[in-house]
Amino acid sequence: MLEGRVPASETERMRCPHQEGEFPFPVKYGYALVGRIAEGPAALIGRIGFALHPHQSAAVVAADAVSLVPEGVPPRRATLAANLETALNIVWDSGASLGDRVLVIGAGVVGLLVARLLSRIAGVEVTLADADPAKRAAAEAMGAAFAAPHSLPADVDVAINATGSDAGLDMAIAAAGLEARIVEASWHGEGTQRVTLGGAFHARRLTIQSSQVGRIPAARAARWTHRRRLATVMRLLEDDALDALISHEVPLAEAPARLPGLLKEPGALGILITYDAQGA
């Protein structure tokens, strides 16, 4: 989306709540707004809330569109809620279970959150791979081993591609064991991706599962709502290790000039856009 690569067929599906404008540009887009509730039902005033809303210093939303941030969760960490919701869906789609060996390729914020959730399942061994060695500390803070792309583990039970690249998917296929599951967690955008299926893909009877946060996985959809999933995410935010995933803070006025460079900076992770001193 940052590069304007939203296919025409996806412009409606890719809309976020409270979006203004149309893809590719100009568009007001975002889904990770955290702030203090100033007006509304008496029980909510003064509390810190999270909403799927574009970046801005103040917003008016329906009361039922706000999720209260638990008292022990810092507002800056609560900005990870939308990405953590995506990560939870990816873990569900992976089918990972006790004692599995799991490879996550791509140590961006989503990949790191996936690794953190997996590391909390008893006995699961998580390896997080990335070409940027500066991501090692963050991977280890999430409870995962770190690997460079040329030294991936083999015969894993689950391989998850969170790189946004077809090269990452090829790595997942190469690392997957017999009848293993591969989760394609990336959004690739407009264009053509090439995937190597001529090697051991068929002989190993591998499965590729797409994951997209817009829908609850079928095995849970009869019981889970989006509201229940987000409430679960709010509880999962009660984890101090997640603070390592915010690497920069940028005032809103400086964001247009600074964001392009920060997105390419080694070790960069979550970039928190801040407002005035009275905001969250």
PDB file of C-alpha atoms in Angstrom:
ATOM      1  CA  MET A   1       0.000   0.000   0.000  1.00  0.00           C
ATOM      2  CA  LEU A   2       2.860   2.370   0.792  1.00  0.00           C
ATOM      3  CA  GLU A   3       4.077   1.926  -2.781  1.00  0.00           C
ATOM      4  CA  GLY A   4       0.592   2.246  -4.278  1.00  0.00           C
ATOM      5  CA  ARG A   5       0.586  -1.397  -5.438  1.00  0.00           C
ATOM      6  CA  VAL A   6      -3.025  -2.226  -4.578  1.00  0.00           C
ATOM      7  CA  PRO A   7      -4.561  -4.187  -7.490  1.00  0.00           C
ATOM      8  CA  ALA A   8      -7.798  -2.753  -8.859  1.00  0.00           C
ATOM      9  CA  SER A   9      -9.584  -5.975  -7.885  1.00  0.00           C
ATOM     10  CA  GLU A  10      -8.632  -5.452  -4.213  1.00  0.00           C
ATOM     11  CA  THR A  11      -9.426  -1.771  -3.647  1.00  0.00           C
ATOM     12  CA  GLU A  12     -12.652  -2.549  -1.771  1.00  0.00           C
ATOM     13  CA  ARG A  13     -11.361  -5.562   0.158  1.00  0.00           C
ATOM     14  CA  MET A  14      -8.325  -3.565   1.321  1.00  0.00           C
ATOM     15  CA  ARG A  15     -10.381  -0.720   2.779  1.00  0.00           C
ATOM     16  CA  CYS A  16      -9.917  -0.172   6.491  1.00  0.00           C
ATOM     17  CA  PRO A  17     -12.493   1.197   8.931  1.00  0.00           C
ATOM     18  CA  HIS A  18     -12.889   4.979   8.689  1.00  0.00           C
ATOM     19  CA  GLN A  19     -10.720   5.160   5.563  1.00  0.00           C
ATOM     20  CA  GLU A  20     -11.023   8.324   3.503  1.00  0.00           C
ATOM     21  CA  GLY A  21     -10.112   8.498  -0.177  1.00  0.00           C
ATOM     22  CA  GLU A  22      -9.532   5.692  -2.645  1.00  0.00           C
ATOM     23  CA  PHE A  23      -6.541   3.561  -3.562  1.00  0.00           C
ATOM     24  CA  PRO A  24      -3.908   4.083  -4.677  1.00  0.00           C
ATOM     25  CA  PHE A  25      -3.655   7.765  -3.616  1.00  0.00           C
ATOM     26  CA  PRO A  26      -4.671  10.093  -2.053  1.00  0.00           C
ATOM     27  CA  VAL A  27      -5.938   7.998   0.836  1.00  0.00           C
ATOM     28  CA  LYS A  28      -6.114   8.325   4.615  1.00  0.00           C
ATOM     29  CA  TYR A  29      -5.331   4.858   5.859  1.00  0.00           C
ATOM     30  CA  GLY A  30      -4.442   3.295   9.200  1.00  0.00           C
ATOM     31  CA  TYR A  31      -5.710   0.916  11.846  1.00  0.00           C
ATOM     32  CA  ALA A  32      -3.681   1.391  15.026  1.00  0.00           C
ATOM     33  CA  LEU A  33      -4.922   4.486  16.856  1.00  0.00           C
ATOM     34  CA  VAL A  34      -4.448   4.638  20.641  1.00  0.00           C
ATOM     35  CA  GLY A  35      -5.593   7.583  22.741  1.00  0.00           C
ATOM     36  CA  ARG A  36      -7.350   8.764  25.863  1.00  0.00           C
ATOM     37  CA  ILE A  37     -11.144   8.876  25.685  1.00  0.00           C
ATOM     38  CA  ALA A  38     -12.269  12.472  26.244  1.00  0.00           C
ATOM     39  CA  GLU A  39     -16.031  12.272  25.596  1.00  0.00           C
ATOM     40  CA  GLY A  40     -18.618   9.512  25.581  1.00  0.00           C
ATOM     41  CA  PRO A  41     -20.148   7.085  28.085  1.00  0.00           C
ATOM     42  CA  ALA A  42     -19.125   7.979  31.634  1.00  0.00           C
ATOM     43  CA  ALA A  43     -17.503   4.570  32.217  1.00  0.00           C
ATOM     44  CA  LEU A  44     -15.087   5.182  29.324  1.00  0.00           C
ATOM     45  CA  ILE A  45     -14.004   8.781  29.904  1.00  0.00           C
ATOM     46  CA  GLY A  46     -10.359   9.006  30.892  1.00  0.00           C
ATOM     47  CA  ARG A  47      -9.563   5.430  29.867  1.00  0.00           C
ATOM     48  CA  ILE A  48      -7.051   4.526  27.151  1.00  0.00           C
ATOM     49  CA  GLY A  49      -8.699   3.025  24.095  1.00  0.00           C
ATOM     50  CA  PHE A  50      -7.627   1.341  20.857  1.00  0.00           C
ATOM     51  CA  ALA A  51      -9.491   1.791  17.581  1.00  0.00           C
ATOM     52  CA  LEU A  52      -9.057   0.657  13.995  1.00  0.00           C
ATOM     53  CA  HIS A  53      -8.732   4.193  12.693  1.00  0.00           C
ATOM     54  CA  PRO A  54      -6.297   6.206  10.525  1.00  0.00           C
ATOM     55  CA  HIS A  55      -3.588   8.367  12.088  1.00  0.00           C
ATOM     56  CA  GLN A  56      -4.824  11.649  13.511  1.00  0.00           C
ATOM     57  CA  SER A  57      -4.646  13.589  16.758  1.00  0.00           C
ATOM     58  CA  ALA A  58      -8.359  13.241  17.596  1.00  0.00           C
ATOM     59  CA  ALA A  59     -11.198  11.123  16.243  1.00  0.00           C
ATOM     60  CA  VAL A  60     -14.884  10.550  16.838  1.00  0.00           C
ATOM     61  CA  VAL A  61     -15.897   6.883  16.720  1.00  0.00           C
ATOM     62  CA  ALA A  62     -18.783   4.787  18.009  1.00  0.00           C
ATOM     63  CA  ALA A  63     -18.329   3.493  21.547  1.00  0.00           C
ATOM     64  CA  ASP A  64     -18.495  -0.110  20.361  1.00  0.00           C
ATOM     65  CA  ALA A  65     -15.608   0.572  17.939  1.00  0.00           C
ATOM     66  CA  VAL A  66     -13.250   1.188  20.867  1.00  0.00           C
ATOM     67  CA  SER A  67     -11.434  -1.543  22.780  1.00  0.00           C
ATOM     68  CA  LEU A  68     -10.244  -0.578  26.234  1.00  0.00           C
ATOM     69  CA  VAL A  69      -6.550  -1.107  26.815  1.00  0.00           C
ATOM     70  CA  PRO A  70      -5.871  -3.096  30.016  1.00  0.00           C
ATOM     71  CA  GLU A  71      -4.640  -0.935  32.886  1.00  0.00           C
ATOM     72  CA  GLY A  72      -1.209  -2.594  32.952  1.00  0.00           C
ATOM     73  CA  VAL A  73      -0.512  -2.162  29.231  1.00  0.00           C
ATOM     74  CA  PRO A  74       1.397   1.014  28.240  1.00  0.00           C
ATOM     75  CA  PRO A  75      -0.344   2.979  25.457  1.00  0.00           C
ATOM     76  CA  ARG A  76       2.724   2.706  23.189  1.00  0.00           C
ATOM     77  CA  ARG A  77       2.561  -1.113  23.389  1.00  0.00           C
ATOM     78  CA  ALA A  78      -1.165  -1.037  22.643  1.00  0.00           C
ATOM     79  CA  THR A  79      -0.361   0.331  19.168  1.00  0.00           C
ATOM     80  CA  LEU A  80       0.742  -3.239  18.341  1.00  0.00           C
ATOM     81  CA  ALA A  81      -2.810  -4.544  18.765  1.00  0.00           C
ATOM     82  CA  ALA A  82      -3.729  -4.703  15.062  1.00  0.00           C
ATOM     83  CA  ASN A  83      -0.484  -6.455  14.128  1.00  0.00           C
ATOM     84  CA  LEU A  84      -0.883  -8.828  17.069  1.00  0.00           C
ATOM     85  CA  GLU A  85      -4.368  -9.677  15.826  1.00  0.00           C
ATOM     86  CA  THR A  86      -2.826 -10.547  12.452  1.00  0.00           C
ATOM     87  CA  ALA A  87      -0.177 -12.648  14.192  1.00  0.00           C
ATOM     88  CA  LEU A  88      -2.800 -14.548  16.177  1.00  0.00           C
ATOM     89  CA  ASN A  89      -4.635 -15.419  12.958  1.00  0.00           C
ATOM     90  CA  ILE A  90      -1.361 -16.620  11.409  1.00  0.00           C
ATOM     91  CA  VAL A  91      -0.658 -18.883  14.384  1.00  0.00           C
ATOM     92  CA  TRP A  92      -4.177 -20.302  14.142  1.00  0.00           C
ATOM     93  CA  ASP A  93      -3.721 -20.910  10.411  1.00  0.00           C
ATOM     94  CA  SER A  94      -0.368 -22.598  11.043  1.00  0.00           C
ATOM     95  CA  GLY A  95      -1.855 -25.372  13.156  1.00  0.00           C
ATOM     96  CA  ALA A  96       1.361 -25.333  15.228  1.00  0.00           C
ATOM     97  CA  SER A  97       1.103 -27.409  18.377  1.00  0.00           C
ATOM     98  CA  LEU A  98       3.072 -28.689  21.353  1.00  0.00           C
ATOM     99  CA  GLY A  99       6.673 -29.532  20.574  1.00  0.00           C
ATOM    100  CA  ASP A 100       6.627 -28.458  16.914  1.00  0.00           C
ATOM    101  CA  ARG A 101       9.655 -26.980  15.197  1.00  0.00           C
ATOM    102  CA  VAL A 102       8.557 -23.779  13.471  1.00  0.00           C
ATOM    103  CA  LEU A 103      10.447 -21.483  11.111  1.00  0.00           C
ATOM    104  CA  VAL A 104       9.281 -17.874  10.715  1.00  0.00           C
ATOM    105  CA  ILE A 105      10.905 -16.086   7.778  1.00  0.00           C
ATOM    106  CA  GLY A 106      10.891 -12.300   8.063  1.00  0.00           C
ATOM    107  CA  ALA A 107      11.630 -10.448  11.309  1.00  0.00           C
ATOM    108  CA  GLY A 108       9.355  -7.492  10.791  1.00  0.00           C
ATOM    109  CA  VAL A 109       6.836  -6.619  13.495  1.00  0.00           C
ATOM    110  CA  VAL A 110       4.320  -9.256  12.365  1.00  0.00           C
ATOM    111  CA  GLY A 111       6.942 -11.992  12.058  1.00  0.00           C
ATOM    112  CA  LEU A 112       8.298 -11.145  15.510  1.00  0.00           C
ATOM    113  CA  LEU A 113       4.818 -11.192  17.026  1.00  0.00           C
ATOM    114  CA  VAL A 114       4.136 -14.563  15.424  1.00  0.00           C
ATOM    115  CA  ALA A 115       7.381 -15.853  16.927  1.00  0.00           C
ATOM    116  CA  ARG A 116       6.400 -14.533  20.353  1.00  0.00           C
ATOM    117  CA  LEU A 117       3.011 -16.249  20.313  1.00  0.00           C
ATOM    118  CA  LEU A 118       4.541 -19.517  19.124  1.00  0.00           C
ATOM    119  CA  SER A 119       7.284 -19.379  21.766  1.00  0.00           C
ATOM    120  CA  ARG A 120       4.595 -19.385  24.460  1.00  0.00           C
ATOM    121  CA  ILE A 121       3.242 -22.764  23.312  1.00  0.00           C
ATOM    122  CA  ALA A 122       4.851 -25.464  25.437  1.00  0.00           C
ATOM    123  CA  GLY A 123       7.760 -27.201  23.756  1.00  0.00           C
ATOM    124  CA  VAL A 124       7.620 -25.266  20.485  1.00  0.00           C
ATOM    125  CA  GLU A 125      11.044 -24.447  19.026  1.00  0.00           C
ATOM    126  CA  VAL A 126      10.907 -21.231  17.001  1.00  0.00           C
ATOM    127  CA  THR A 127      13.564 -20.017  14.591  1.00  0.00           C
ATOM    128  CA  LEU A 128      13.222 -16.531  13.150  1.00  0.00           C
ATOM    129  CA  ALA A 129      15.145 -15.832   9.944  1.00  0.00           C
ATOM    130  CA  ASP A 130      16.004 -12.460   8.451  1.00  0.00           C
ATOM    131  CA  ALA A 131      18.668 -10.969   6.207  1.00  0.00           C
ATOM    132  CA  ASP A 132      19.181  -8.087   8.657  1.00  0.00           C
ATOM    133  CA  PRO A 133      21.517  -9.227  11.485  1.00  0.00           C
ATOM    134  CA  ALA A 134      20.389  -6.217  13.523  1.00  0.00           C
ATOM    135  CA  LYS A 135      17.107  -8.092  14.105  1.00  0.00           C
ATOM    136  CA  ARG A 136      18.811 -10.794  16.197  1.00  0.00           C
ATOM    137  CA  ALA A 137      18.253  -9.041  19.542  1.00  0.00           C
ATOM    138  CA  ALA A 138      14.538  -8.568  18.846  1.00  0.00           C
ATOM    139  CA  ALA A 139      14.167 -12.212  17.780  1.00  0.00           C
ATOM    140  CA  GLU A 140      15.833 -13.426  20.955  1.00  0.00           C
ATOM    141  CA  ALA A 141      13.659 -11.085  23.040  1.00  0.00           C
ATOM    142  CA  MET A 142      10.655 -12.872  21.522  1.00  0.00           C
ATOM    143  CA  GLY A 143      12.019 -16.237  22.660  1.00  0.00           C
ATOM    144  CA  ALA A 144      13.170 -17.351  19.201  1.00  0.00           C
ATOM    145  CA  ALA A 145      16.511 -18.466  17.827  1.00  0.00           C
ATOM    146  CA  PHE A 146      17.838 -16.276  15.017  1.00  0.00           C
ATOM    147  CA  ALA A 147      19.120 -17.517  11.662  1.00  0.00           C
ATOM    148  CA  ALA A 148      20.482 -15.914   8.510  1.00  0.00           C
ATOM    149  CA  PRO A 149      18.789 -16.947   5.233  1.00  0.00           C
ATOM    150  CA  HIS A 150      21.746 -19.195   4.308  1.00  0.00           C
ATOM    151  CA  SER A 151      21.561 -21.213   7.541  1.00  0.00           C
ATOM    152  CA  LEU A 152      17.907 -22.183   7.909  1.00  0.00           C
ATOM    153  CA  PRO A 153      16.856 -25.295   9.821  1.00  0.00           C
ATOM    154  CA  ALA A 154      15.604 -28.248   7.757  1.00  0.00           C
ATOM    155  CA  ASP A 155      12.561 -30.516   8.033  1.00  0.00           C
ATOM    156  CA  VAL A 156      10.492 -28.105  10.124  1.00  0.00           C
ATOM    157  CA  ASP A 157       6.887 -28.920  10.992  1.00  0.00           C
ATOM    158  CA  VAL A 158       5.622 -25.455  10.039  1.00  0.00           C
ATOM    159  CA  ALA A 159       7.235 -22.722   7.926  1.00  0.00           C
ATOM    160  CA  ILE A 160       5.744 -19.214   7.857  1.00  0.00           C
ATOM    161  CA  ASN A 161       6.646 -16.594   5.256  1.00  0.00           C
ATOM    162  CA  ALA A 162       6.264 -13.049   6.566  1.00  0.00           C
ATOM    163  CA  THR A 163       8.725 -11.356   4.198  1.00  0.00           C
ATOM    164  CA  GLY A 164       6.381 -10.066   1.516  1.00  0.00           C
ATOM    165  CA  SER A 165       8.644 -11.685  -1.088  1.00  0.00           C
ATOM    166  CA  ASP A 166       8.520 -14.783  -3.260  1.00  0.00           C
ATOM    167  CA  ALA A 167      12.104 -15.523  -2.173  1.00  0.00           C
ATOM    168  CA  GLY A 168      10.811 -15.939   1.379  1.00  0.00           C
ATOM    169  CA  LEU A 169       8.187 -18.411   0.202  1.00  0.00           C
ATOM    170  CA  ASP A 170      10.872 -20.388  -1.640  1.00  0.00           C
ATOM    171  CA  MET A 171      12.880 -20.552   1.600  1.00  0.00           C
ATOM    172  CA  ALA A 172       9.824 -21.838   3.453  1.00  0.00           C
ATOM    173  CA  ILE A 173       9.275 -24.558   0.861  1.00  0.00           C
ATOM    174  CA  ALA A 174      12.924 -25.601   1.049  1.00  0.00           C
ATOM    175  CA  ALA A 175      12.876 -25.828   4.861  1.00  0.00           C
ATOM    176  CA  ALA A 176       9.559 -27.672   5.227  1.00  0.00           C
ATOM    177  CA  GLY A 177       9.610 -31.339   6.198  1.00  0.00           C
ATOM    178  CA  LEU A 178       7.521 -34.174   4.782  1.00  0.00           C
ATOM    179  CA  GLU A 179       3.811 -33.214   4.680  1.00  0.00           C
ATOM    180  CA  ALA A 180       4.554 -29.984   6.559  1.00  0.00           C
ATOM    181  CA  ARG A 181       2.429 -26.853   6.396  1.00  0.00           C
ATOM    182  CA  ILE A 182       3.624 -23.571   4.907  1.00  0.00           C
ATOM    183  CA  VAL A 183       1.749 -20.394   5.809  1.00  0.00           C
ATOM    184  CA  GLU A 184       1.922 -17.485   3.373  1.00  0.00           C
ATOM    185  CA  ALA A 185       1.359 -14.569   5.721  1.00  0.00           C
ATOM    186  CA  SER A 186       2.553 -11.859   3.309  1.00  0.00           C
ATOM    187  CA  TRP A 187       0.552  -9.445   1.221  1.00  0.00           C
ATOM    188  CA  HIS A 188       2.405  -9.198  -2.072  1.00  0.00           C
ATOM    189  CA  GLY A 189       0.433  -6.468  -3.816  1.00  0.00           C
ATOM    190  CA  GLU A 190       0.181  -5.898  -7.539  1.00  0.00           C
ATOM    191  CA  GLY A 191       2.556  -7.831  -9.762  1.00  0.00           C
ATOM    192  CA  THR A 192       3.594 -11.403 -10.473  1.00  0.00           C
ATOM    193  CA  GLN A 193       5.367 -13.638  -7.967  1.00  0.00           C
ATOM    194  CA  ARG A 194       7.485 -16.643  -8.899  1.00  0.00           C
ATOM    195  CA  VAL A 195       7.467 -19.728  -6.665  1.00  0.00           C
ATOM    196  CA  THR A 196       9.722 -22.742  -7.098  1.00  0.00           C
ATOM    197  CA  LEU A 197       7.460 -25.800  -7.240  1.00  0.00           C
ATOM    198  CA  GLY A 198       9.683 -27.964  -9.412  1.00  0.00           C
ATOM    199  CA  GLY A 199      11.851 -29.346  -6.603  1.00  0.00           C
ATOM    200  CA  ALA A 200      10.673 -31.376  -3.632  1.00  0.00           C
ATOM    201  CA  PHE A 201       7.346 -29.537  -3.246  1.00  0.00           C
ATOM    202  CA  HIS A 202       5.193 -32.369  -4.628  1.00  0.00           C
ATOM    203  CA  ALA A 203       7.307 -35.242  -3.352  1.00  0.00           C
ATOM    204  CA  ARG A 204       7.083 -33.868   0.192  1.00  0.00           C
ATOM    205  CA  ARG A 205       3.291 -33.381  -0.159  1.00  0.00           C
ATOM    206  CA  LEU A 206       3.545 -29.859   1.222  1.00  0.00           C
ATOM    207  CA  THR A 207       0.538 -27.643   1.923  1.00  0.00           C
ATOM    208  CA  ILE A 208       0.541 -23.862   1.399  1.00  0.00           C
ATOM    209  CA  GLN A 209      -2.065 -22.028   3.492  1.00  0.00           C
ATOM    210  CA  SER A 210      -2.783 -18.352   2.951  1.00  0.00           C
ATOM    211  CA  SER A 211      -3.506 -16.272   6.050  1.00  0.00           C
ATOM    212  CA  GLN A 212      -5.478 -13.036   6.076  1.00  0.00           C
ATOM    213  CA  VAL A 213      -6.734 -11.247   9.157  1.00  0.00           C
ATOM    214  CA  GLY A 214     -10.040 -10.180   7.595  1.00  0.00           C
ATOM    215  CA  ARG A 215     -11.583 -13.582   8.286  1.00  0.00           C
ATOM    216  CA  ILE A 216     -11.582 -15.877  11.303  1.00  0.00           C
ATOM    217  CA  PRO A 217     -10.129 -19.288  10.288  1.00  0.00           C
ATOM    218  CA  ALA A 218     -12.854 -21.793   9.414  1.00  0.00           C
ATOM    219  CA  ALA A 219     -12.118 -24.094  12.350  1.00  0.00           C
ATOM    220  CA  ARG A 220     -12.970 -21.259  14.775  1.00  0.00           C
ATOM    221  CA  ALA A 221     -15.469 -19.173  12.827  1.00  0.00           C
ATOM    222  CA  ALA A 222     -18.529 -20.856  14.366  1.00  0.00           C
ATOM    223  CA  ARG A 223     -17.526 -19.678  17.847  1.00  0.00           C
ATOM    224  CA  TRP A 224     -15.182 -16.712  17.419  1.00  0.00           C
ATOM    225  CA  THR A 225     -16.128 -13.183  16.391  1.00  0.00           C
ATOM    226  CA  HIS A 226     -13.767 -10.378  15.475  1.00  0.00           C
ATOM    227  CA  ARG A 227     -14.720  -8.744  18.781  1.00  0.00           C
ATOM    228  CA  ARG A 228     -13.736 -11.841  20.768  1.00  0.00           C
ATOM    229  CA  ARG A 229     -10.450 -12.085  18.874  1.00  0.00           C
ATOM    230  CA  LEU A 230      -9.566  -8.446  19.593  1.00  0.00           C
ATOM    231  CA  ALA A 231     -10.463  -8.889  23.272  1.00  0.00           C
ATOM    232  CA  THR A 232      -8.037 -11.819  23.361  1.00  0.00           C
ATOM    233  CA  VAL A 233      -5.352  -9.650  21.774  1.00  0.00           C
ATOM    234  CA  MET A 234      -5.825  -7.051  24.509  1.00  0.00           C
ATOM    235  CA  ARG A 235      -5.012  -9.732  27.085  1.00  0.00           C
ATOM    236  CA  LEU A 236      -2.020 -10.935  25.054  1.00  0.00           C
ATOM    237  CA  LEU A 237      -0.610  -7.397  25.150  1.00  0.00           C
ATOM    238  CA  GLU A 238       0.091  -7.958  28.851  1.00  0.00           C
ATOM    239  CA  ASP A 239       3.597  -9.070  27.913  1.00  0.00           C
ATOM    240  CA  ASP A 240       6.551  -6.793  28.675  1.00  0.00           C
ATOM    241  CA  ALA A 241       8.693  -8.467  25.985  1.00  0.00           C
ATOM    242  CA  LEU A 242       6.586  -6.764  23.305  1.00  0.00           C
ATOM    243  CA  ASP A 243       8.029  -3.352  24.213  1.00  0.00           C
ATOM    244  CA  ALA A 244      11.148  -4.323  22.233  1.00  0.00           C
ATOM    245  CA  LEU A 245       9.120  -4.101  19.017  1.00  0.00           C
ATOM    246  CA  ILE A 246       8.780  -0.301  19.086  1.00  0.00           C
ATOM    247  CA  SER A 247      12.113   0.932  17.756  1.00  0.00           C
ATOM    248  CA  HIS A 248      11.343   4.584  16.899  1.00  0.00           C
ATOM    249  CA  GLU A 249       9.005   7.416  17.874  1.00  0.00           C
ATOM    250  CA  VAL A 250       8.267  10.148  15.337  1.00  0.00           C
ATOM    251  CA  PRO A 251       6.095  13.258  15.835  1.00  0.00           C
ATOM    252  CA  LEU A 252       3.277  13.397  13.299  1.00  0.00           C
ATOM    253  CA  ALA A 253       4.583  16.604  11.721  1.00  0.00           C
ATOM    254  CA  GLU A 254       7.938  14.942  10.983  1.00  0.00           C
ATOM    255  CA  ALA A 255       6.518  11.653   9.711  1.00  0.00           C
ATOM    256  CA  PRO A 256       6.375  12.463   5.955  1.00  0.00           C
ATOM    257  CA  ALA A 257      10.053  13.426   5.897  1.00  0.00           C
ATOM    258  CA  ARG A 258      11.418  10.765   8.239  1.00  0.00           C
ATOM    259  CA  LEU A 259       9.394   7.616   7.523  1.00  0.00           C
ATOM    260  CA  PRO A 260      10.916   6.709   4.108  1.00  0.00           C
ATOM    261  CA  GLY A 261      14.408   6.604   5.588  1.00  0.00           C
ATOM    262  CA  LEU A 262      13.402   4.850   8.803  1.00  0.00           C
ATOM    263  CA  LEU A 263      11.661   2.071   6.902  1.00  0.00           C
ATOM    264  CA  LYS A 264      15.025   1.187   5.330  1.00  0.00           C
ATOM    265  CA  GLU A 265      17.133   1.577   8.465  1.00  0.00           C
ATOM    266  CA  PRO A 266      18.814  -1.622   9.751  1.00  0.00           C
ATOM    267  CA  GLY A 267      17.047  -2.928  12.830  1.00  0.00           C
ATOM    268  CA  ALA A 268      13.983  -0.716  12.389  1.00  0.00           C
ATOM    269  CA  LEU A 269      10.779  -2.274  13.706  1.00  0.00           C
ATOM    270  CA  GLY A 270       7.602  -0.581  14.885  1.00  0.00           C
ATOM    271  CA  ILE A 271       7.537   3.169  14.264  1.00  0.00           C
ATOM    272  CA  LEU A 272       5.283   4.985  16.713  1.00  0.00           C
ATOM    273  CA  ILE A 273       3.731   8.213  15.441  1.00  0.00           C
ATOM    274  CA  THR A 274       3.169  10.581  18.352  1.00  0.00           C
ATOM    275  CA  TYR A 275       1.019  13.675  18.718  1.00  0.00           C
ATOM    276  CA  ASP A 276       1.090  16.364  21.399  1.00  0.00           C
ATOM    277  CA  ALA A 277       1.967  15.974  25.073  1.00  0.00           C
ATOM    278  CA  GLN A 278      -1.683  15.443  25.997  1.00  0.00           C
ATOM    279  CA  GLY A 279      -2.065  12.420  23.706  1.00  0.00           C
ATOM    280  CA  ALA A 280      -1.457   8.795  24.567  1.00  0.00           C
TER     281      ALA A 280
END
